[in-house]
Amino acid sequence: MTADFFDTSDVLPAREIIAEGAMLLRRFARPIQHDLLDAIACLSAQAPFRRMFTPGGYRMSVAMTNCGSLGWITDRTGYRYDAIDPDSGRPWPEMPPIFRELAGQAAAQTGFAGFRPEACLVNRYEPGTRLSLHQDRDESNYDAPIVSVSLGLPAIFLWGGLKRADKTVRYRLEHGDVVVWGGPSRLVFHGIAPLADGEHALLGRQRINLTFRQAR
Ligand code: MD6
Ligand code: FE
């Protein structure tokens, strides 16, 4: 494996400020990686990953599922949070306690004490999959931050500005990295560049991202 030559864990600082209100906590989730992967396997058995349609009629390349009392969904009628998985007609799987604890601890580390997410969107990327520039603005509460956990293959995260046309900065997000953002950064445009092919020791040819939100 050549990947070790590019392992940046010993040269990059553990925390990096991306912008005011936005911070990258490198490797923060690694100590509980196996528990996280077990929980993802369990919840995706109950609510399988699926590729949803945008209101514009395009099928997303990212496959998604959710856990928690609310899940983010998109279909031809729009984007929204819903307590029911439209594919099964049942509530989304409960949020595993380890997810809640991880998100709360990451938020507290970055100055957002008391973060209690009720929604966790789980995104699955395969090589070539991308997520175009967007703002997360389907939540009614912009005071709470969003906590994002990266697992598996590394991805290039595009961090823009408050306008879609603002130039973007690229960050490499690796297995276990956590990004917390809120405050003045909460509505920044962001996305994921097409995932490069590779093989991750635990996840194989995929990247999984968890984003935790307080939707209400
Ligand atoms: C991803 N993340 O990392 C996509 N949104 O796969 C997001 O779109 C995102 O990481 C809001 C806050 C944090 C995020
Ligand atoms: Fe987003």
Short mmCIF file of C-alpha atoms and ligand atoms in Angstrom, two decimals:
data_model
loop_
_atom_site.label_atom_id
_atom_site.label_comp_id
_atom_site.label_asym_id
_atom_site.label_seq_id
_atom_site.Cartn_x
_atom_site.Cartn_y
_atom_site.Cartn_z
CA MET A 1 0.00 0.00 0.00
CA THR A 2 1.34 3.39 -0.93
CA ALA A 3 -1.29 5.25 1.06
CA ASP A 4 0.95 5.56 4.11
CA PHE A 5 3.32 7.83 2.23
CA PHE A 6 0.50 10.33 2.06
CA ASP A 7 -0.76 9.95 5.59
CA THR A 8 -0.76 13.51 6.86
CA SER A 9 -1.78 12.77 10.46
CA ASP A 10 1.67 13.49 11.88
CA VAL A 11 2.24 16.78 10.09
CA LEU A 12 -1.13 18.52 10.26
CA PRO A 13 -2.40 20.14 13.46
CA ALA A 14 -5.22 18.36 15.27
CA ARG A 15 -7.46 21.41 14.98
CA GLU A 16 -7.64 23.80 12.15
CA ILE A 17 -9.76 26.91 11.98
CA ILE A 18 -11.49 27.04 8.58
CA ALA A 19 -13.33 30.31 9.16
CA GLU A 20 -15.05 32.11 12.00
CA GLY A 21 -17.40 29.50 13.50
CA ALA A 22 -15.95 26.63 11.46
CA MET A 23 -13.33 24.20 12.69
CA LEU A 24 -11.79 20.95 11.54
CA LEU A 25 -10.96 18.43 14.29
CA ARG A 26 -8.65 15.99 12.62
CA ARG A 27 -9.03 12.30 13.58
CA PHE A 28 -11.47 13.21 16.35
CA ALA A 29 -13.75 10.21 15.67
CA ARG A 30 -11.02 7.63 15.25
CA PRO A 31 -11.08 6.21 18.77
CA ILE A 32 -14.67 5.04 18.23
CA GLN A 33 -14.40 4.12 14.54
CA HIS A 34 -15.47 0.51 15.00
CA ASP A 35 -18.53 1.45 17.04
CA LEU A 36 -19.50 4.00 14.41
CA LEU A 37 -19.18 1.48 11.58
CA ASP A 38 -21.20 -1.13 13.50
CA ALA A 39 -23.93 1.43 14.12
CA ILE A 40 -23.98 2.46 10.44
CA ALA A 41 -24.32 -1.19 9.38
CA CYS A 42 -27.20 -1.62 11.80
CA LEU A 43 -29.12 1.51 10.85
CA SER A 44 -28.60 1.02 7.09
CA ALA A 45 -30.04 -2.49 7.42
CA GLN A 46 -33.23 -0.88 8.77
CA ALA A 47 -33.23 2.15 6.46
CA PRO A 48 -31.16 1.28 3.37
CA PHE A 49 -29.09 3.85 1.48
CA ARG A 50 -30.96 5.20 -1.52
CA ARG A 51 -30.32 7.81 -4.18
CA MET A 52 -32.99 10.48 -3.91
CA PHE A 53 -34.31 12.86 -6.52
CA THR A 54 -33.84 16.62 -6.38
CA PRO A 55 -36.80 18.93 -6.92
CA GLY A 56 -35.31 19.63 -10.36
CA GLY A 57 -35.73 15.96 -11.26
CA TYR A 58 -32.09 14.88 -11.06
CA ARG A 59 -31.10 11.75 -9.21
CA MET A 60 -28.38 12.51 -6.66
CA SER A 61 -25.13 10.57 -7.03
CA VAL A 62 -24.72 10.46 -3.24
CA ALA A 63 -26.75 7.68 -1.58
CA MET A 64 -28.42 8.73 1.67
CA THR A 65 -30.20 7.48 4.72
CA ASN A 66 -30.96 8.97 8.15
CA CYS A 67 -31.29 8.21 11.80
CA GLY A 68 -32.84 10.22 14.60
CA SER A 69 -36.31 11.58 15.18
CA LEU A 70 -36.10 13.53 11.90
CA GLY A 71 -34.45 12.72 8.59
CA TRP A 72 -33.56 14.95 5.65
CA ILE A 73 -35.22 13.96 2.40
CA THR A 74 -35.55 15.32 -1.11
CA ASP A 75 -38.01 14.43 -3.83
CA ARG A 76 -39.73 16.20 -6.69
CA THR A 77 -41.74 18.32 -4.28
CA GLY A 78 -38.72 19.76 -2.45
CA TYR A 79 -36.28 19.32 0.42
CA ARG A 80 -37.53 18.81 3.97
CA TYR A 81 -37.16 17.03 7.28
CA ASP A 82 -39.58 14.20 7.96
CA ALA A 83 -40.01 11.79 10.87
CA ILE A 84 -40.97 8.99 8.47
CA ASP A 85 -38.75 7.16 5.98
CA PRO A 86 -40.72 7.45 2.73
CA ASP A 87 -39.36 4.10 1.48
CA SER A 88 -40.59 2.06 4.45
CA GLY A 89 -43.36 4.22 5.89
CA ARG A 90 -41.75 3.77 9.31
CA PRO A 91 -39.85 6.19 11.56
CA TRP A 92 -36.11 6.50 10.87
CA PRO A 93 -33.92 4.28 13.09
CA GLU A 94 -33.12 5.82 16.45
CA MET A 95 -29.94 7.82 16.71
CA PRO A 96 -27.33 5.56 18.36
CA PRO A 97 -26.16 7.06 21.69
CA ILE A 98 -22.56 6.97 20.47
CA PHE A 99 -23.50 9.29 17.58
CA ARG A 100 -25.17 11.74 19.92
CA GLU A 101 -22.18 11.74 22.27
CA LEU A 102 -19.66 12.23 19.47
CA ALA A 103 -21.59 15.14 17.98
CA GLY A 104 -22.11 16.77 21.37
CA GLN A 105 -18.43 16.46 22.29
CA ALA A 106 -17.21 17.81 18.97
CA ALA A 107 -19.58 20.77 19.19
CA ALA A 108 -18.57 21.50 22.80
CA GLN A 109 -14.88 21.45 21.77
CA THR A 110 -15.58 24.22 19.30
CA GLY A 111 -17.61 26.46 21.55
CA PHE A 112 -21.12 25.17 20.86
CA ALA A 113 -22.06 23.62 24.21
CA GLY A 114 -25.44 21.93 24.54
CA PHE A 115 -25.72 20.71 20.94
CA ARG A 116 -28.53 18.16 20.80
CA PRO A 117 -29.05 16.96 17.25
CA GLU A 118 -32.33 15.28 16.39
CA ALA A 119 -31.31 14.47 12.83
CA CYS A 120 -28.34 12.58 11.42
CA LEU A 121 -28.06 12.44 7.63
CA VAL A 122 -25.80 9.60 6.47
CA ASN A 123 -24.21 10.12 3.04
CA ARG A 124 -22.45 7.38 1.07
CA TYR A 125 -20.01 8.23 -1.72
CA GLU A 126 -18.44 5.84 -4.20
CA PRO A 127 -15.57 6.76 -6.52
CA GLY A 128 -16.75 9.50 -8.89
CA THR A 129 -19.62 10.59 -6.62
CA ARG A 130 -19.80 14.31 -5.88
CA LEU A 131 -21.98 16.76 -4.01
CA SER A 132 -22.34 20.08 -5.77
CA LEU A 133 -22.05 23.41 -3.98
CA HIS A 134 -25.00 24.02 -1.66
CA GLN A 135 -26.06 25.72 1.55
CA ASP A 136 -27.68 23.79 4.38
CA ARG A 137 -30.73 25.89 4.95
CA ASP A 138 -33.61 23.48 5.42
CA GLU A 139 -33.29 23.72 9.20
CA SER A 140 -35.46 26.23 11.03
CA ASN A 141 -32.73 26.82 13.60
CA TYR A 142 -29.50 28.44 12.35
CA ASP A 143 -28.22 29.06 15.88
CA ALA A 144 -27.15 25.46 16.24
CA PRO A 145 -24.04 24.32 14.36
CA ILE A 146 -23.78 21.34 12.04
CA VAL A 147 -21.34 18.58 12.96
CA SER A 148 -19.95 16.49 10.11
CA VAL A 149 -17.99 13.23 10.48
CA SER A 150 -15.95 11.72 7.62
CA LEU A 151 -15.24 7.98 7.40
CA GLY A 152 -13.52 5.85 4.79
CA LEU A 153 -11.90 7.21 1.63
CA PRO A 154 -10.58 10.78 1.79
CA ALA A 155 -12.54 13.53 0.06
CA ILE A 156 -11.87 17.05 -1.11
CA PHE A 157 -14.22 19.36 0.69
CA LEU A 158 -14.96 22.64 -1.09
CA TRP A 159 -15.48 25.59 1.23
CA GLY A 160 -16.87 28.70 -0.40
CA GLY A 161 -18.51 31.87 0.84
CA LEU A 162 -21.98 33.22 1.44
CA LYS A 163 -22.54 33.65 -2.32
CA ARG A 164 -22.54 30.71 -4.71
CA ALA A 165 -20.02 32.42 -6.99
CA ASP A 166 -17.49 33.04 -4.18
CA LYS A 167 -14.23 31.25 -4.71
CA THR A 168 -13.72 27.95 -2.92
CA VAL A 169 -10.89 26.66 -0.77
CA ARG A 170 -10.16 22.92 -0.72
CA TYR A 171 -9.70 20.81 2.40
CA ARG A 172 -8.84 17.14 2.40
CA LEU A 173 -11.13 15.30 4.81
CA GLU A 174 -9.87 11.94 5.99
CA HIS A 175 -11.19 9.03 7.97
CA GLY A 176 -12.20 10.21 11.43
CA ASP A 177 -12.08 13.92 10.69
CA VAL A 178 -14.87 16.03 12.15
CA VAL A 179 -15.93 19.46 10.92
CA VAL A 180 -18.07 21.70 13.14
CA TRP A 181 -19.57 24.81 11.75
CA GLY A 182 -22.03 27.39 12.85
CA GLY A 183 -22.29 31.05 13.73
CA PRO A 184 -21.17 33.32 10.87
CA SER A 185 -20.22 30.25 8.78
CA ARG A 186 -23.53 28.46 9.09
CA LEU A 187 -24.80 29.35 5.60
CA VAL A 188 -21.53 29.09 3.70
CA PHE A 189 -21.71 27.29 0.32
CA HIS A 190 -19.85 23.98 0.36
CA GLY A 191 -19.58 20.71 -1.53
CA ILE A 192 -17.54 17.58 -2.18
CA ALA A 193 -15.39 17.14 -5.30
CA PRO A 194 -15.77 13.85 -7.23
CA LEU A 195 -14.44 11.14 -4.95
CA ALA A 196 -11.09 9.74 -6.06
CA ASP A 197 -10.87 5.97 -6.31
CA GLY A 198 -9.00 4.13 -3.59
CA GLU A 199 -9.30 1.36 -1.07
CA HIS A 200 -9.86 2.13 2.60
CA ALA A 201 -8.76 -0.48 5.13
CA LEU A 202 -12.13 -0.53 6.92
CA LEU A 203 -14.61 0.76 4.37
CA GLY A 204 -13.20 -0.34 1.01
CA ARG A 205 -14.13 1.81 -1.96
CA GLN A 206 -16.42 4.26 -0.25
CA ARG A 207 -16.68 7.29 1.95
CA ILE A 208 -19.42 7.75 4.53
CA ASN A 209 -20.26 11.12 6.00
CA LEU A 210 -22.52 11.74 8.98
CA THR A 211 -24.01 15.20 9.39
CA PHE A 212 -25.75 16.06 12.60
CA ARG A 213 -28.29 18.84 12.77
CA GLN A 214 -30.75 20.44 15.07
CA ALA A 215 -33.52 20.81 12.56
CA ARG A 216 -36.03 22.67 14.71
C1 MD6 B 1 -20.00 15.65 3.07
N1 MD6 B 1 -21.23 17.47 3.86
O1 MD6 B 1 -19.06 15.94 3.80
C2 MD6 B 1 -21.06 16.63 2.78
N2 MD6 B 1 -23.14 20.13 5.17
O2 MD6 B 1 -20.09 14.56 2.52
C3 MD6 B 1 -22.07 18.50 3.86
O3 MD6 B 1 -22.75 18.81 2.93
C4 MD6 B 1 -22.14 19.28 5.07
O4 MD6 B 1 -20.18 18.34 5.96
C5 MD6 B 1 -23.26 20.89 6.24
C6 MD6 B 1 -22.37 20.82 7.26
C7 MD6 B 1 -21.33 19.95 7.20
C8 MD6 B 1 -21.20 19.17 6.07
FE FE B 2 -24.12 20.40 3.40
#
